[in-house]
Coordinates of C-alpha atoms and ligand atoms in Angstrom, one line a residue:
M24 CA 66.6 40.9 73.9
T25 CA 64.5 38.4 72.1
E26 CA 63.9 39.2 68.4
K27 CA 60.2 38.7 68.4
K28 CA 59.4 41.3 71.1
K29 CA 57.2 44.0 69.8
S30 CA 57.6 47.0 72.1
L31 CA 59.0 47.4 75.5
N32 CA 56.6 47.6 78.4
F33 CA 57.1 50.5 80.7
L34 CA 59.1 48.6 83.2
E35 CA 61.5 47.4 80.5
Q36 CA 61.8 51.0 79.4
I37 CA 62.8 52.0 83.0
I38 CA 65.4 49.3 83.0
E39 CA 66.7 50.3 79.6
E40 CA 67.0 53.9 80.8
D41 CA 68.9 52.8 83.9
L42 CA 71.2 50.8 81.7
S43 CA 71.8 53.8 79.5
K44 CA 72.5 55.9 82.5
G45 CA 75.3 53.6 83.5
L46 CA 73.8 50.8 85.5
D47 CA 76.0 47.8 85.0
R48 CA 74.0 45.1 83.1
S49 CA 75.5 42.4 85.4
K50 CA 73.9 44.1 88.4
L51 CA 70.4 43.5 87.1
R52 CA 68.5 41.2 89.6
F53 CA 64.9 40.6 90.2
R54 CA 62.7 38.7 92.7
F55 CA 59.3 37.2 93.1
P56 CA 58.2 37.7 96.8
P57 CA 55.2 35.7 97.7
E58 CA 53.9 35.7 101.3
P59 CA 53.3 32.0 102.1
N60 CA 49.8 32.6 103.4
G61 CA 47.9 31.0 100.6
Y62 CA 48.2 29.4 97.1
L63 CA 49.3 31.3 94.1
H64 CA 46.6 32.6 91.8
I65 CA 46.4 33.8 88.2
G66 CA 47.2 37.4 89.5
H67 CA 50.5 36.1 90.9
A68 CA 51.2 34.5 87.5
A69 CA 51.3 38.0 86.1
S70 CA 54.0 39.0 88.5
I71 CA 55.8 35.7 88.1
C72 CA 55.8 36.0 84.3
L73 CA 56.9 39.6 84.5
N74 CA 59.8 39.1 86.9
F75 CA 61.0 35.8 85.5
G76 CA 60.4 37.2 82.0
L77 CA 62.7 40.1 82.8
G78 CA 65.2 37.6 84.1
Q79 CA 65.1 35.8 80.7
T80 CA 65.2 39.0 78.7
Y81 CA 68.2 40.4 80.5
N82 CA 69.8 37.1 81.4
A83 CA 69.6 38.1 85.0
P84 CA 69.0 36.1 88.2
V85 CA 65.5 36.0 89.7
N86 CA 65.2 35.1 93.4
L87 CA 62.2 33.4 94.9
R88 CA 61.8 35.2 98.2
F89 CA 59.2 34.1 100.7
D90 CA 58.0 37.2 102.5
D91 CA 57.4 35.3 105.7
T92 CA 57.1 37.9 108.5
N93 CA 53.6 37.1 109.8
P94 CA 53.7 33.8 111.6
T95 CA 50.0 33.9 112.3
K96 CA 49.1 33.2 108.7
E97 CA 52.0 31.4 107.1
E98 CA 52.6 27.7 106.7
Q99 CA 55.0 25.3 105.2
E100 CA 52.1 23.8 103.1
Y101 CA 51.9 27.1 101.2
V102 CA 55.7 27.3 100.7
D103 CA 55.7 23.9 99.1
A104 CA 52.6 24.7 96.9
I105 CA 54.1 28.0 95.7
K106 CA 57.4 26.3 94.7
N107 CA 55.5 23.6 92.9
D108 CA 53.4 26.1 91.0
I109 CA 56.3 28.3 89.9
H110 CA 58.1 25.2 88.6
W111 CA 55.0 24.0 86.8
L112 CA 54.7 27.4 85.1
G113 CA 58.1 26.7 83.7
F114 CA 60.4 29.1 85.7
K115 CA 63.6 28.5 87.6
W116 CA 64.6 30.8 90.4
A117 CA 68.3 31.6 91.1
E118 CA 68.0 31.3 94.9
E119 CA 65.3 30.2 97.3
L120 CA 65.3 32.8 100.1
Y121 CA 63.2 33.8 103.1
S122 CA 62.8 37.1 104.8
S123 CA 62.9 35.3 108.0
D124 CA 66.6 34.5 107.2
Y125 CA 67.2 38.2 107.7
F126 CA 65.5 38.6 111.1
Q127 CA 68.8 39.1 112.8
Q128 CA 70.1 41.6 110.3
L129 CA 66.8 43.5 110.4
Y130 CA 67.0 43.5 114.2
D131 CA 70.6 44.8 114.1
W132 CA 69.5 47.6 111.7
A133 CA 66.6 48.5 113.9
I134 CA 69.1 49.0 116.7
L135 CA 71.1 51.2 114.3
L136 CA 68.0 53.3 113.7
I137 CA 67.5 53.7 117.5
K138 CA 71.1 54.7 117.9
K139 CA 70.7 57.3 115.2
G140 CA 67.7 58.7 117.0
K141 CA 65.4 57.6 114.2
A142 CA 63.3 55.0 116.0
Y143 CA 61.5 54.8 119.4
V144 CA 59.5 52.4 121.4
D145 CA 55.9 53.4 121.8
D146 CA 54.0 52.0 124.8
Q147 CA 50.6 53.0 123.4
T148 CA 47.9 50.7 122.1
S149 CA 47.3 50.4 118.4
A150 CA 44.0 52.2 118.9
Q151 CA 45.8 55.2 120.6
I152 CA 48.4 55.3 117.8
A153 CA 45.7 55.2 115.2
E154 CA 43.9 58.1 116.9
Q155 CA 47.0 60.3 116.8
K156 CA 47.6 59.6 113.1
G157 CA 45.6 62.6 111.9
T158 CA 44.2 62.8 108.4
P159 CA 45.7 63.8 105.1
T160 CA 44.6 67.3 105.8
K161 CA 45.2 67.3 109.5
D162 CA 48.6 66.8 111.2
G163 CA 49.0 63.9 113.5
I164 CA 50.0 64.2 117.2
N165 CA 53.3 63.2 118.5
S166 CA 53.3 60.2 120.8
P167 CA 54.1 61.0 124.4
F168 CA 56.9 58.4 124.1
R169 CA 58.5 60.0 121.0
D170 CA 61.3 61.7 122.7
R171 CA 62.6 58.9 124.9
S172 CA 66.3 58.7 125.2
I173 CA 68.3 56.4 123.0
E174 CA 69.3 54.3 126.1
E175 CA 65.8 53.9 127.2
N176 CA 64.7 52.9 123.7
L177 CA 67.5 50.3 123.4
A178 CA 66.6 48.8 126.8
L179 CA 62.9 48.6 125.9
F180 CA 63.4 47.2 122.5
E181 CA 65.6 44.5 124.0
K182 CA 62.8 43.7 126.4
M183 CA 60.4 43.5 123.5
K184 CA 62.7 41.0 121.9
N185 CA 63.2 39.0 125.0
G186 CA 59.5 38.5 125.4
E187 CA 59.1 40.6 128.5
F188 CA 56.1 42.5 127.0
D189 CA 52.7 41.3 126.0
E190 CA 51.4 41.4 122.5
G191 CA 50.0 44.8 121.7
S192 CA 51.7 46.6 124.5
H193 CA 54.7 48.0 122.8
V194 CA 55.9 48.7 119.2
L195 CA 59.0 50.1 117.7
R196 CA 58.3 53.1 115.4
A197 CA 60.4 55.0 113.0
K198 CA 60.7 58.7 113.9
I199 CA 60.0 60.5 110.7
S200 CA 57.2 63.1 111.0
M201 CA 53.7 63.2 112.2
S202 CA 52.8 65.9 109.8
A203 CA 54.0 64.2 106.6
I204 CA 51.6 64.5 103.7
N205 CA 52.1 60.8 103.0
M206 CA 50.3 59.2 106.0
L207 CA 52.6 56.2 105.8
M208 CA 55.5 58.4 106.8
R209 CA 53.8 59.4 110.1
D210 CA 56.1 57.4 112.3
P211 CA 55.3 53.9 110.9
I212 CA 55.6 50.8 113.0
I213 CA 58.7 48.8 112.4
Y214 CA 58.3 46.0 114.9
R215 CA 55.5 44.5 117.0
V216 CA 55.4 42.0 119.7
L217 CA 54.0 38.7 118.5
K218 CA 54.4 35.5 120.6
K219 CA 53.8 33.1 117.8
S220 CA 55.8 30.2 116.6
H221 CA 57.1 30.8 113.1
H222 CA 57.2 28.0 110.5
R223 CA 60.9 28.4 110.1
T224 CA 62.3 30.3 113.1
G225 CA 60.2 28.5 115.7
N226 CA 60.1 30.4 119.0
D227 CA 63.3 32.3 118.4
W228 CA 61.5 35.7 118.1
N229 CA 59.0 37.5 120.2
I230 CA 59.0 40.4 117.8
Y231 CA 58.4 40.4 114.1
P232 CA 59.3 43.1 111.5
M233 CA 56.5 44.9 109.5
Y234 CA 56.2 44.6 105.7
D235 CA 57.7 48.0 104.8
W236 CA 60.8 47.5 107.0
T237 CA 61.3 44.0 105.8
H238 CA 60.7 44.3 102.1
G239 CA 63.1 47.1 101.1
E240 CA 65.9 45.8 103.4
S241 CA 65.5 42.3 102.0
D242 CA 65.8 43.7 98.5
Y243 CA 69.0 45.5 99.6
I244 CA 70.5 42.4 101.2
E245 CA 69.8 40.5 98.0
Q246 CA 70.9 43.4 95.9
I247 CA 67.8 43.4 93.8
S248 CA 68.1 46.1 91.2
H249 CA 64.4 46.5 90.4
S250 CA 61.9 45.6 93.0
I251 CA 58.6 45.3 91.1
C252 CA 55.4 45.4 93.1
T253 CA 51.7 46.2 92.5
L254 CA 50.2 49.7 92.5
E255 CA 48.8 49.6 96.1
F256 CA 52.5 50.0 97.2
K257 CA 53.0 53.2 95.3
H258 CA 52.6 55.3 98.4
H259 CA 55.0 53.0 100.2
R260 CA 57.8 53.9 97.8
E261 CA 58.7 57.0 99.9
L262 CA 59.0 54.9 103.0
Y263 CA 60.9 52.2 101.1
N264 CA 63.4 54.8 100.1
W265 CA 63.6 56.3 103.6
F266 CA 64.3 53.0 105.2
L267 CA 67.0 52.2 102.5
K268 CA 68.7 55.5 103.1
Q269 CA 69.1 54.6 106.8
V270 CA 71.1 51.5 106.1
Y271 CA 72.7 52.3 102.8
D272 CA 76.5 52.0 102.8
G273 CA 77.1 54.3 99.9
E274 CA 78.7 51.6 97.8
N275 CA 76.3 48.7 97.1
L276 CA 73.4 49.0 94.7
K277 CA 70.3 50.7 96.1
P278 CA 67.2 48.8 94.9
K279 CA 64.5 50.7 93.1
Q280 CA 60.8 50.0 93.7
R281 CA 58.5 50.3 90.7
E282 CA 54.8 49.5 90.5
F283 CA 52.4 48.0 88.0
A284 CA 48.7 47.4 88.1
R285 CA 47.4 44.2 89.7
R286 CA 45.9 41.7 87.4
N287 CA 42.1 41.4 88.0
L288 CA 40.0 38.9 86.2
S289 CA 36.3 39.1 85.5
Y290 CA 33.9 36.6 87.2
T291 CA 36.3 35.8 90.0
V292 CA 38.0 37.1 93.1
M293 CA 41.7 37.2 93.5
S294 CA 42.6 38.0 97.0
K295 CA 44.1 35.2 99.0
R296 CA 42.0 36.3 102.0
K297 CA 38.8 35.8 100.0
L298 CA 40.0 32.6 98.3
L299 CA 40.8 31.3 101.8
Q300 CA 37.2 32.1 102.9
L301 CA 35.9 30.0 100.0
V302 CA 38.1 27.1 101.1
E303 CA 37.4 27.4 104.8
E304 CA 33.7 27.7 104.3
G305 CA 33.6 24.6 102.1
L306 CA 32.2 26.6 99.1
V307 CA 34.9 24.9 97.0
K308 CA 36.9 21.7 97.5
G309 CA 40.2 23.2 98.6
W310 CA 42.7 25.6 97.0
G311 CA 43.0 23.3 94.0
D312 CA 39.3 23.1 93.2
P313 CA 39.1 23.4 89.4
R314 CA 36.8 26.4 89.7
M315 CA 39.4 28.4 91.7
P316 CA 41.5 31.1 89.9
T317 CA 44.6 29.5 91.6
I318 CA 47.4 28.0 89.6
S319 CA 46.6 24.6 91.2
G320 CA 42.9 25.0 90.4
L321 CA 43.7 25.9 86.8
R322 CA 46.1 23.0 86.5
R323 CA 43.5 20.5 87.7
R324 CA 41.0 22.1 85.4
G325 CA 43.2 21.3 82.4
Y326 CA 45.0 24.5 81.8
T327 CA 48.6 24.3 80.5
P328 CA 51.5 26.3 81.7
K329 CA 51.9 27.8 78.2
S330 CA 48.3 29.0 78.1
I331 CA 48.8 30.8 81.4
R332 CA 52.1 32.3 80.2
D333 CA 50.5 33.3 76.9
F334 CA 47.6 34.9 78.7
S335 CA 49.9 36.9 81.0
E336 CA 51.9 38.1 78.0
T337 CA 48.8 39.2 76.0
A338 CA 47.1 40.8 78.9
G339 CA 50.3 42.8 79.4
I340 CA 51.6 45.1 82.0
A341 CA 49.5 48.1 82.8
K342 CA 50.1 51.3 84.8
R343 CA 46.5 51.6 85.9
D344 CA 44.0 49.3 87.5
N345 CA 41.8 47.4 85.1
V346 CA 39.9 44.2 84.7
T347 CA 40.9 41.5 82.2
D348 CA 38.1 39.5 80.7
I349 CA 38.2 35.9 81.7
A350 CA 37.4 35.1 78.1
L351 CA 41.0 36.0 77.2
L352 CA 42.3 33.3 79.5
E353 CA 39.8 30.9 77.9
F354 CA 40.8 32.0 74.5
H355 CA 44.4 31.0 75.2
I356 CA 43.7 27.5 76.4
K357 CA 41.3 26.9 73.5
N358 CA 43.8 28.2 71.1
E359 CA 46.5 25.9 72.4
L360 CA 44.3 22.8 72.8
N361 CA 42.9 23.3 69.3
K362 CA 46.4 22.6 68.0
T363 CA 47.4 19.9 70.5
A364 CA 44.4 18.0 71.9
P365 CA 43.4 14.7 70.2
R366 CA 39.8 14.7 69.1
V367 CA 37.5 12.0 70.6
M368 CA 33.8 11.3 70.8
A369 CA 31.9 11.4 74.0
V370 CA 28.2 11.5 74.7
L371 CA 27.2 13.3 77.9
N372 CA 23.4 13.0 77.7
P373 CA 22.8 9.8 75.9
V374 CA 19.8 8.5 74.0
K375 CA 19.9 5.2 72.1
L376 CA 19.8 5.2 68.3
V377 CA 19.2 2.0 66.3
I378 CA 20.3 1.7 62.7
T379 CA 17.6 -0.7 61.6
N380 CA 19.2 -1.6 58.2
Y381 CA 22.7 -2.2 59.7
P382 CA 23.3 -6.0 60.2
E383 CA 22.8 -7.2 63.7
G384 CA 26.1 -8.3 65.4
K385 CA 28.2 -6.6 62.8
E386 CA 31.0 -4.4 64.0
E387 CA 33.2 -2.1 61.8
I388 CA 36.4 -0.3 62.6
L389 CA 36.3 3.2 61.3
I390 CA 39.4 5.3 61.0
A391 CA 39.2 8.8 62.4
E392 CA 41.7 11.7 62.3
N393 CA 43.2 12.5 65.7
N394 CA 43.5 16.2 65.0
P395 CA 42.8 17.9 61.7
E396 CA 44.9 20.9 62.9
D397 CA 48.0 18.7 63.2
E398 CA 49.0 16.6 60.3
N399 CA 51.4 14.5 62.5
A400 CA 48.7 13.6 64.9
G401 CA 47.8 10.4 63.1
T402 CA 44.6 8.4 63.2
R403 CA 42.8 6.1 65.5
E404 CA 40.2 3.3 65.3
V405 CA 36.7 3.9 66.2
P406 CA 34.3 1.0 66.4
F407 CA 30.8 1.3 64.8
S408 CA 27.8 -0.9 65.2
R409 CA 24.0 -1.1 64.9
E410 CA 23.3 0.6 68.2
I411 CA 24.9 3.8 69.2
Y412 CA 24.4 6.7 71.6
I413 CA 23.9 10.2 70.5
E414 CA 23.2 13.4 72.5
R415 CA 19.5 13.8 73.4
E416 CA 19.8 17.4 72.4
D417 CA 20.9 16.4 68.9
F418 CA 17.5 14.9 68.0
R419 CA 14.0 16.5 67.7
E420 CA 10.9 14.9 66.2
Q421 CA 10.2 18.2 64.6
A422 CA 12.2 21.3 64.3
N423 CA 12.6 24.4 62.1
K424 CA 15.1 24.9 59.4
K425 CA 17.7 26.2 61.7
F426 CA 18.0 22.9 63.5
F427 CA 20.9 21.3 61.7
R428 CA 20.9 18.1 63.7
L429 CA 18.8 15.0 63.5
K430 CA 15.0 15.2 63.0
L431 CA 12.4 12.8 61.6
D432 CA 12.6 12.1 57.9
K433 CA 15.8 14.1 57.6
E434 CA 19.5 13.2 57.3
V435 CA 22.6 14.0 59.2
R436 CA 26.1 12.6 59.1
L437 CA 27.5 10.6 62.0
K438 CA 31.0 12.0 62.5
N439 CA 33.6 9.8 60.9
A440 CA 30.9 7.3 59.8
Y441 CA 27.7 7.3 57.7
I442 CA 24.8 9.5 56.7
I443 CA 21.7 8.4 58.6
K444 CA 18.0 9.3 58.3
A445 CA 15.6 9.2 61.3
N446 CA 12.4 7.3 60.7
S447 CA 10.6 6.8 64.0
V448 CA 10.9 6.9 67.7
V449 CA 10.0 4.7 70.6
K450 CA 8.8 6.3 73.8
D451 CA 8.3 5.2 77.3
N452 CA 4.9 5.6 79.1
K453 CA 5.9 9.1 80.2
G454 CA 6.3 10.1 76.6
E455 CA 10.1 10.3 76.8
I456 CA 12.0 9.1 73.8
I457 CA 14.0 6.0 74.6
E458 CA 15.0 4.9 71.1
I459 CA 15.4 6.6 67.8
H460 CA 15.1 4.3 64.7
C461 CA 17.2 5.3 61.7
T462 CA 18.4 3.9 58.5
Y463 CA 21.9 4.5 57.1
D464 CA 23.2 5.0 53.6
K465 CA 25.8 2.2 53.3
D466 CA 27.7 3.9 50.5
S467 CA 28.2 7.2 52.4
K468 CA 31.1 6.2 54.6
S469 CA 33.3 9.1 55.5
G470 CA 36.6 9.2 53.5
S471 CA 35.6 6.3 51.2
G472 CA 35.7 8.7 48.2
S473 CA 32.3 7.4 46.9
E474 CA 29.8 9.8 45.4
A475 CA 27.5 9.1 48.3
S476 CA 30.2 10.0 50.8
K477 CA 30.6 13.4 49.1
R478 CA 26.9 14.1 49.4
K479 CA 26.3 17.3 51.4
V480 CA 24.1 17.1 54.5
K481 CA 23.5 20.0 56.7
G482 CA 24.6 18.6 60.0
T483 CA 27.2 16.3 61.6
I484 CA 26.7 14.8 65.0
H485 CA 28.9 12.8 67.3
W486 CA 28.1 9.3 68.7
V487 CA 29.6 6.3 70.4
S488 CA 28.9 2.6 69.7
I489 CA 27.0 1.2 72.7
K490 CA 28.6 -2.1 73.0
N491 CA 32.1 -0.6 72.8
A492 CA 31.5 2.6 74.9
L493 CA 33.2 3.2 78.2
K494 CA 31.1 4.7 81.0
A495 CA 32.7 7.9 82.5
E496 CA 32.0 10.6 85.0
V497 CA 32.2 14.1 83.5
R498 CA 32.4 17.2 85.7
L499 CA 31.2 20.3 84.0
Y500 CA 32.7 23.3 85.5
D501 CA 31.4 26.8 84.9
R502 CA 32.4 30.2 86.3
L503 CA 32.4 30.4 90.0
F504 CA 30.6 33.7 90.1
T505 CA 27.6 35.0 88.2
D506 CA 28.8 38.6 88.5
E507 CA 31.6 40.2 86.5
A508 CA 33.1 41.8 89.6
P509 CA 31.8 40.0 92.6
D510 CA 33.8 41.9 95.2
S511 CA 33.0 45.3 93.9
H512 CA 29.6 45.7 95.5
K513 CA 29.6 47.8 98.6
D514 CA 26.4 46.5 100.2
K515 CA 26.9 42.8 99.2
D516 CA 29.3 40.1 100.2
F517 CA 31.1 38.6 97.2
K518 CA 29.9 35.2 98.2
E519 CA 26.3 36.2 97.4
F520 CA 27.3 36.0 93.7
I521 CA 28.5 32.4 93.8
N522 CA 27.2 30.6 90.7
P523 CA 25.0 27.7 92.0
D524 CA 25.6 25.9 88.7
S525 CA 29.4 26.1 88.8
L526 CA 29.7 22.3 89.0
K527 CA 27.4 19.8 87.3
I528 CA 28.4 16.2 87.6
I529 CA 27.4 13.7 85.0
K530 CA 27.7 10.2 86.3
N531 CA 26.6 8.3 83.1
A532 CA 28.4 9.8 80.2
F533 CA 29.9 7.5 77.5
V534 CA 33.2 7.8 75.8
E535 CA 34.8 6.0 72.9
P536 CA 36.9 3.0 73.8
S537 CA 40.2 4.6 72.7
L538 CA 40.1 6.5 76.0
K539 CA 40.6 3.3 77.9
T540 CA 44.3 4.1 78.1
A541 CA 43.9 7.8 79.0
K542 CA 46.1 8.9 81.9
I543 CA 45.5 11.5 84.6
G544 CA 46.2 14.9 83.1
D545 CA 45.7 13.9 79.5
R546 CA 43.7 16.5 77.5
F547 CA 41.2 15.9 74.7
Q548 CA 38.7 17.6 72.6
F549 CA 35.3 15.9 73.0
Q550 CA 34.1 16.8 69.6
R551 CA 31.4 19.5 69.4
L552 CA 31.5 19.8 73.2
G553 CA 34.7 21.3 74.5
Y554 CA 38.1 20.5 75.9
F555 CA 38.4 18.0 78.8
N556 CA 41.2 16.5 80.8
V557 CA 41.4 13.4 82.9
D558 CA 41.0 14.3 86.6
N559 CA 43.1 13.1 89.5
D560 CA 40.2 11.1 90.7
S561 CA 40.2 9.0 87.6
T562 CA 41.0 5.3 87.9
F563 CA 41.5 2.4 85.5
D564 CA 37.9 1.2 86.2
K565 CA 36.3 4.6 86.4
L566 CA 37.3 7.4 84.1
V567 CA 36.7 10.9 85.4
F568 CA 36.9 14.0 83.1
N569 CA 36.9 17.7 83.9
R570 CA 35.6 20.2 81.3
T571 CA 38.4 22.7 81.0
V572 CA 36.4 25.0 78.7
P573 CA 33.5 24.5 76.3
L574 CA 34.1 25.0 72.6
R575 CA 31.5 27.7 72.4
D576 CA 31.1 30.4 75.0
S577 CA 27.6 30.2 76.5
W578 CA 28.3 33.2 78.7
A579 CA 29.0 35.5 75.8
K580 CA 25.7 34.5 74.3
M581 CA 23.9 35.2 77.6
E582 CA 25.5 38.6 77.9
Q583 CA 24.4 39.5 74.4
K584 CA 20.8 38.7 75.3
K585 CA 20.8 40.9 78.4
Ligands
LIG21 P1 46.6 38.8 97.7 O1 46.0 40.2 97.8 O2 46.0 38.0 96.7 O3 46.7 38.2 99.0 P2 49.3 39.6 97.9 O4 49.7 40.8 97.1 O5 49.1 39.8 99.3 O6 48.0 39.1 97.1 P3 51.8 38.3 97.9 O7 52.1 36.9 98.2 O8 52.2 39.4 98.8 O9 50.2 38.4 97.7 O10 52.2 38.6 96.4 C1 53.5 38.2 95.8 C2 53.7 39.1 94.6 O11 52.7 38.9 93.7 C3 53.8 40.6 95.0 O12 54.8 41.2 94.4 C4 52.4 41.1 94.5 O13 52.5 42.4 94.2 C5 52.2 40.2 93.3 N1 50.7 40.0 93.1 C6 49.8 39.6 94.0 N2 48.6 39.7 93.4 C7 48.7 40.1 92.2 C8 47.8 40.4 91.1 N3 46.5 40.2 91.2 N4 48.4 40.9 90.0 C9 49.7 41.1 89.8 N5 50.6 40.8 90.8 C10 50.1 40.4 92.0
LIG22 MG1 50.6 40.5 100.6

């Protein structure tokens, strides 16, 4: 066990108990079992961190198993993306495995079930089967095909396999009980006819095994000691155990299914089906759109693997469904970047400011700290000159006492530079300010140690020197949904809550010249604005930045006002 760990989560407690009851420590084995029908999201990260975390804690192998039994939805693109994301999160799997590798074994075991009189081929349609299911308070009805002979079942199942039946015409069902309290035990379907090409097995199979039959048996084949899944599978546990019992050899380890609560996050949706809709309907730019809760989206947005792991750790493992505030995820990236991201100055909504008593043509190189939170981060050079850009929002002709930025006849400090005082403005014929004229106190240079430099002024604002500034595109991302739980409304589709302002593109932002050498993926704090990273679209001639997260949380403020 790692020393730092505070208390065991309930799954670790279960494992500890199993160990104390005699389970051999070397038998511990876990798996992460994604279906390759979409990209991984932050919910999957909870499961990844949990399973691989257990692997680290107990020094046990963790398999990556693709649960690829539904060829209609699965693709190689997803397999590749999933592997890439898990790597990026910082985890290593013991073996890369596929449920489809077990198709033959699963088929052989299905024949074993038939031979034991525990499975039968049903010729009814799925609608008929559903009709006979009954309700939790009412027994189901036996299928008219339930008592077929073993020989007949074997022959029919073979025909299913050989493609002699149409899709939907026949299924193989387990013969359990049509009056079981657990509805899933009412003769569940094990195989269906599906004449689709599979991304790995091609056209080898005309039948495909169902989830319940596949999952437990795959766990058994791999000798997974603890098969951890999410709560919606709690009712499946009985069936999981029933299936295992049928194939258990009495010697090997019998896997144990245990459940934990799915990770839900506020202001987003987390089902692959819904995320796919956003992609297919063009509401976002692909699975890796920086607004998506996918690992690839978060990566492009500027999130780090550590921030996602830390978030997963803090949000913890719960027994009951709950919603985690997205602010917690944002906290973790801000917390990390505060310590690691170099500070730079960027102006997103520029207005020109002229320092009238600063010599024309003069240029000074000021020294600025890269990161006050990190004494090893060093310093950089920032050019200063007579004409600079500041944010339009940082100036008002008149303002009350609470406005600590620049106003006429008052002083502010220019970050890393001098104290200035605003004297007058120049406006265009529409009345919009196009220039602010100021004077500077030449003795007030930051860090010079002079009396004037120590003078306290209320506000500090950021700026860039016009003649040295680099033009950049800045993409301001915000939450993708305006509602805390967009998919919780019975009468409304989740897409009705899409935030129309989730992306604002600023084409004419200006950044300090030190960013000339910034590379794709580099992360910065734009002082007073937030954390930004260099987007994949960035080129040497045209820098493109994404806002990962603002410094202050405008949403929290809006919520308070409600
Ligand atoms: P989705 O509903 O988003 O499509 P899924 O459960 O169908 O998710 P799988 O690929 O089957 O996706 O999931 C792989 C593993 O990740 C499973 O063990 C599943 O329980 C777990 N998982 C999926 N979503 C979450 C979540 N939101 N929180 C925690 N674990 C999750
Ligand atoms: Mg699934």
